Amino acid sequence: MNQLDRTLHHMADKEKIEMPDSVQQRIAATLASLPRTQTASVKRVLVRSRLALAAACLAVFLLFIMPNVSVAYAQSMEKIPIIGDLIRVVTIRNYFYTDPTHEMNVEVPNIADASDNSAADRINQDVDALTQQLVDQFYSEMEGIGAQGHGSLFTDYMVQTNTPRWFTLKLSVHITAGSGFSYFKYYHIDRTTGRTVKLADLFTTPDFNKVIVENIKEQMRQRMADDENVSYFIKTAGFGFDFANVDPAHNFYFNDEGDLVIPFDKYEVAPGSMGCPEFTIPKDVIAPILKDEFQNILP
């Protein structure tokens, strides 16, 4: 018995799950639609076709349907060894809801780290707490406004970086309740130490934010000078105030060239028409205050 067989048998013993009626009906209807014939040769073909179809249906059920209805099964699937990256991410839970005025689709990712360090566990706990809070808030607001208003909640995720040196998971949240609002959350693991990393951890000085903020303002001014349709929340734009400061836990990620990118949520540093702006900080700007171990995160 191979590892997949053992995993599936263990899952079956742990949690009994019946195939949904809709799935059974579709499989039965498909099988019933196959033509009948009396010749022996065609009968053999039909037998093979039905076996192949049944196997395909079972594969679809095991790989796509069961992970959405069974948390235990999804967790079992996650533990199947995969050659390649040491860190893998799977969807362990989905929250779905829809009616004429409300819609929700929330994907809950789970990080599986072969090194079994606590960083992945802490991130998973934070993601679980955040997504649960969003789901609870969605239902609470839906009950409050009823059919008088519209609302939606969508979350998804992507692995931004996954190398032997560095791992980044990006969680995206999109909320509509009268007006649209989007924000992101980035999680990082330094795979050389097995620790989670925040923006302040990259630098040798607690005043790192002054360097970053000044450079971002320079980029904002340049963008506005180049395009009259571009505007940001800085005094020179006529708004009368500067954007919020970059705090020690502010979102960041390293792009494919290894440059530090500082993203902002919608409405955080600009009008909603500007979406979610991002600013790439030149390496020579932060090199003097960047810790040695973070000078070259990506090759």
Coordinates of C-alpha atoms in Angstrom, one line a residue:
M1 CA 0.0 0.0 0.0
N2 CA 1.5 3.3 -1.1
Q3 CA 1.4 6.6 0.9
L4 CA -1.7 7.9 -0.9
D5 CA -3.6 4.6 -0.1
R6 CA -2.6 4.8 3.5
T7 CA -3.6 8.4 3.8
L8 CA -7.0 7.8 2.2
H9 CA -7.7 4.7 4.4
H10 CA -6.8 6.7 7.5
M11 CA -9.1 9.5 6.4
A12 CA -11.9 7.1 5.7
D13 CA -11.6 5.6 9.2
K14 CA -11.4 9.0 10.8
E15 CA -14.4 10.6 9.1
K16 CA -17.3 9.0 7.3
I17 CA -18.5 11.2 4.4
E18 CA -21.2 10.3 2.0
M19 CA -21.1 11.4 -1.6
P20 CA -23.6 14.3 -2.1
D21 CA -26.8 13.4 -3.9
S22 CA -26.1 15.8 -6.7
V23 CA -22.8 14.1 -7.5
Q24 CA -24.4 10.7 -7.4
Q25 CA -27.2 11.8 -9.7
R26 CA -24.8 13.3 -12.2
I27 CA -22.6 10.2 -12.3
A28 CA -25.7 8.0 -12.7
A29 CA -27.2 10.2 -15.4
T30 CA -23.9 10.1 -17.3
L31 CA -23.6 6.4 -17.1
A32 CA -27.2 5.9 -18.1
S33 CA -26.7 8.1 -21.2
L34 CA -24.1 5.7 -22.7
P35 CA -25.6 3.8 -25.7
R36 CA -26.5 0.2 -25.3
T37 CA -25.5 -2.5 -27.9
Q38 CA -25.6 -6.3 -28.2
T39 CA -22.3 -7.0 -29.8
A40 CA -19.6 -8.5 -27.6
S41 CA -16.8 -6.2 -28.9
V42 CA -18.9 -3.0 -28.3
K43 CA -19.8 -4.4 -24.9
R44 CA -16.2 -4.6 -24.0
V45 CA -15.7 -1.0 -25.1
L46 CA -18.6 0.1 -23.0
V47 CA -17.3 -1.7 -20.0
R48 CA -14.0 0.0 -20.4
S49 CA -15.6 3.4 -21.0
R50 CA -17.8 3.1 -17.9
L51 CA -14.8 2.0 -15.8
A52 CA -12.8 5.0 -17.1
L53 CA -15.7 7.3 -16.5
A54 CA -16.3 6.0 -13.0
A55 CA -12.6 6.4 -12.3
A56 CA -12.6 10.0 -13.6
C57 CA -15.7 10.8 -11.5
L58 CA -14.0 9.4 -8.4
A59 CA -10.9 11.3 -9.1
V60 CA -12.8 14.6 -9.5
F61 CA -14.7 13.8 -6.3
L62 CA -11.6 13.0 -4.3
L63 CA -9.5 15.9 -5.5
F64 CA -12.0 18.7 -5.9
I65 CA -15.2 18.0 -4.1
M66 CA -14.2 16.3 -0.9
P67 CA -11.6 19.0 0.1
N68 CA -14.3 21.6 0.1
V69 CA -16.7 19.6 2.3
S70 CA -14.3 17.9 4.6
V71 CA -11.6 19.6 6.6
A72 CA -10.2 16.3 7.8
Y73 CA -9.8 15.1 4.2
A74 CA -8.2 18.4 3.1
Q75 CA -5.7 18.1 6.0
S76 CA -4.9 14.5 5.0
M77 CA -4.3 15.6 1.4
E78 CA -2.0 18.3 2.7
K79 CA 0.2 15.7 4.4
I80 CA 0.9 13.6 1.3
P81 CA 4.6 14.0 0.5
I82 CA 5.3 16.1 -2.5
I83 CA 8.7 16.4 -4.1
G84 CA 9.8 20.0 -4.5
D85 CA 9.3 23.1 -2.3
L86 CA 9.6 22.5 1.4
I87 CA 6.8 24.8 2.1
R88 CA 3.4 24.0 0.6
V89 CA 0.1 25.8 0.9
V90 CA -3.4 24.3 0.5
T91 CA -6.9 25.5 0.9
I92 CA -8.2 23.7 4.0
R93 CA -11.6 25.4 4.2
N94 CA -14.1 27.4 2.1
Y95 CA -17.0 29.6 3.2
F96 CA -19.7 30.1 0.6
Y97 CA -22.9 32.1 0.7
T98 CA -25.1 33.7 -1.9
D99 CA -28.5 35.2 -2.1
P100 CA -30.0 38.0 -4.3
T101 CA -28.2 40.7 -2.3
H102 CA -25.2 39.1 -0.6
E103 CA -22.3 36.9 -1.7
M104 CA -19.4 35.4 0.1
N105 CA -16.5 33.2 -1.0
V106 CA -13.7 32.9 1.5
E107 CA -10.7 30.6 1.0
V108 CA -8.7 29.7 4.1
P109 CA -5.1 28.7 3.3
N110 CA -2.8 26.5 5.4
I111 CA 1.0 26.5 5.3
A112 CA 2.6 23.0 5.6
D113 CA 6.3 23.4 6.4
A114 CA 8.3 20.2 6.2
S115 CA 10.7 21.6 8.8
D116 CA 7.9 21.7 11.3
N117 CA 8.9 25.0 12.8
S118 CA 6.4 27.2 14.7
A119 CA 6.5 30.1 12.2
A120 CA 4.0 28.3 9.9
D121 CA 1.8 27.5 12.9
R122 CA 1.7 31.1 14.0
I123 CA 0.8 32.3 10.5
N124 CA -1.9 29.6 10.2
Q125 CA -3.5 30.7 13.5
D126 CA -3.5 34.3 12.4
V127 CA -5.0 33.5 9.1
D128 CA -7.7 31.3 10.8
A129 CA -8.5 34.1 13.2
L130 CA -8.7 36.8 10.5
T131 CA -10.9 34.8 8.1
Q132 CA -13.2 33.7 10.9
Q133 CA -13.6 37.4 12.0
L134 CA -14.4 38.4 8.4
V135 CA -17.0 35.6 8.0
D136 CA -18.6 36.5 11.4
Q137 CA -18.7 40.2 10.4
F138 CA -20.3 39.4 7.0
Y139 CA -23.1 37.4 8.6
S140 CA -23.6 40.1 11.3
E141 CA -23.9 42.9 8.8
M142 CA -26.1 40.8 6.6
E143 CA -28.5 40.3 9.5
G144 CA -28.4 43.9 10.3
I145 CA -29.3 45.3 6.9
G146 CA -31.3 42.4 5.5
A147 CA -32.6 42.7 2.0
Q148 CA -32.3 46.5 2.2
G149 CA -28.6 46.5 1.3
H150 CA -26.0 44.7 -0.7
G151 CA -22.8 43.2 0.5
S152 CA -20.0 40.8 -0.5
L153 CA -16.9 39.3 0.9
F154 CA -14.1 37.6 -1.1
T155 CA -10.8 36.4 0.1
D156 CA -8.1 34.5 -1.8
Y157 CA -4.4 34.0 -1.5
M158 CA -1.2 33.4 -3.5
V159 CA 2.3 32.3 -2.7
Q160 CA 4.3 35.4 -3.5
T161 CA 7.7 33.9 -3.0
N162 CA 8.8 30.3 -2.3
T163 CA 12.6 29.7 -2.4
P164 CA 15.1 27.9 -0.2
R165 CA 15.8 31.3 1.3
W166 CA 12.5 33.0 1.6
F167 CA 8.7 32.4 1.8
T168 CA 5.9 34.9 1.4
L169 CA 2.2 34.3 1.5
K170 CA -0.2 37.1 0.3
L171 CA -3.8 37.1 1.6
S172 CA -6.2 39.3 -0.3
V173 CA -9.5 40.6 1.1
H174 CA -12.2 42.4 -0.9
I175 CA -15.3 43.8 0.8
T176 CA -18.3 45.5 -0.7
A177 CA -20.9 47.2 1.4
G178 CA -22.1 50.4 -0.2
S179 CA -18.6 51.0 -1.5
G180 CA -15.7 48.7 -2.3
F181 CA -12.7 48.2 0.0
S182 CA -9.7 46.0 -0.6
Y183 CA -6.6 45.2 1.5
F184 CA -3.8 42.7 1.7
K185 CA -1.8 41.0 4.3
Y186 CA 1.6 39.5 3.7
Y187 CA 3.3 36.8 5.8
H188 CA 7.0 36.0 5.6
I189 CA 9.2 33.2 6.8
D190 CA 13.0 33.5 6.8
R191 CA 13.8 29.9 5.9
T192 CA 17.4 30.1 7.2
T193 CA 16.2 30.8 10.7
G194 CA 12.6 29.4 10.6
R195 CA 11.2 32.7 11.9
T196 CA 8.5 35.0 10.8
V197 CA 9.7 38.4 9.7
K198 CA 8.2 41.9 9.9
L199 CA 9.3 45.1 8.2
A200 CA 11.2 46.4 11.2
D201 CA 13.2 43.2 11.5
L202 CA 14.9 44.0 8.2
F203 CA 16.7 47.1 9.4
T204 CA 19.5 48.0 11.8
T205 CA 17.7 51.2 13.1
P206 CA 14.2 51.9 14.4
D207 CA 14.2 55.0 12.3
F208 CA 14.1 53.0 9.1
N209 CA 10.6 54.3 8.4
K210 CA 11.9 57.9 7.9
V211 CA 14.1 56.8 5.1
I212 CA 11.3 54.8 3.4
V213 CA 8.6 57.4 3.9
E214 CA 10.8 60.2 2.4
N215 CA 11.5 58.0 -0.7
I216 CA 7.9 57.2 -1.1
K217 CA 6.9 60.8 -1.0
E218 CA 9.5 61.6 -3.7
Q219 CA 8.0 58.9 -5.9
M220 CA 4.5 60.3 -5.3
R221 CA 5.5 63.7 -6.3
Q222 CA 7.2 62.4 -9.4
R223 CA 4.2 60.3 -10.4
M224 CA 1.8 63.3 -9.9
A225 CA 4.2 65.5 -12.0
D226 CA 4.1 62.9 -14.8
D227 CA 0.4 62.4 -14.8
E228 CA -2.2 64.9 -13.8
N229 CA -4.8 62.1 -13.1
V230 CA -2.6 60.7 -10.3
S231 CA -2.9 62.0 -6.7
Y232 CA -1.8 61.0 -3.3
F233 CA -2.5 62.1 0.3
I234 CA 0.5 64.5 0.6
K235 CA 0.4 68.2 1.3
T236 CA 1.6 69.1 -2.2
A237 CA -1.5 67.4 -3.7
G238 CA -3.8 69.9 -1.9
F239 CA -5.2 67.5 0.6
G240 CA -3.5 69.3 3.5
F241 CA -2.1 66.2 5.2
D242 CA 0.5 63.5 4.7
F243 CA -0.3 59.8 4.4
A244 CA -0.1 57.6 7.4
N245 CA 3.3 56.6 8.6
V246 CA 4.9 53.2 7.7
D247 CA 4.9 51.3 11.0
P248 CA 7.1 48.4 12.1
A249 CA 4.6 45.8 10.9
H250 CA 3.6 47.5 7.6
N251 CA 3.1 45.2 4.6
F252 CA 6.0 44.5 2.3
Y253 CA 7.4 42.0 0.0
F254 CA 10.4 41.3 -2.3
N255 CA 9.7 41.3 -6.0
D256 CA 11.3 39.0 -8.6
E257 CA 14.4 41.3 -8.7
G258 CA 14.8 41.2 -5.0
D259 CA 13.7 44.8 -4.5
L260 CA 11.7 45.8 -1.4
V261 CA 8.2 46.8 -2.3
I262 CA 5.9 48.7 0.1
P263 CA 2.2 48.2 -0.8
F264 CA -0.7 50.3 0.7
D265 CA -4.4 49.4 1.1
K266 CA -7.1 51.2 -0.8
Y267 CA -7.8 54.7 0.6
E268 CA -4.7 54.5 2.8
V269 CA -2.5 56.9 0.9
A270 CA -4.6 58.0 -2.0
P271 CA -8.3 58.4 -3.2
G272 CA -10.1 55.2 -4.0
S273 CA -9.6 55.8 -7.8
M274 CA -5.9 55.0 -7.2
G275 CA -6.6 51.5 -6.0
C276 CA -3.9 49.9 -3.9
P277 CA -0.7 51.7 -4.7
E278 CA 2.8 50.1 -4.4
F279 CA 6.2 51.7 -4.2
T280 CA 9.5 49.9 -5.0
I281 CA 12.3 51.2 -2.8
P282 CA 15.7 51.4 -4.6
K283 CA 18.3 49.2 -3.1
D284 CA 20.9 52.0 -2.7
V285 CA 18.4 53.9 -0.6
I286 CA 18.0 51.3 2.1
A287 CA 21.3 49.4 1.7
P288 CA 23.0 51.4 4.5
I289 CA 20.4 50.5 7.1
L290 CA 19.5 47.0 5.8
K291 CA 20.8 44.1 7.9
D292 CA 23.5 42.0 6.2
E293 CA 21.4 38.9 6.1
F294 CA 18.7 40.7 4.1
Q295 CA 20.8 42.4 1.6
N296 CA 20.2 39.8 -1.1
I297 CA 17.0 37.9 -0.3
L298 CA 16.4 36.8 -3.8
P299 CA 19.2 36.0 -6.4

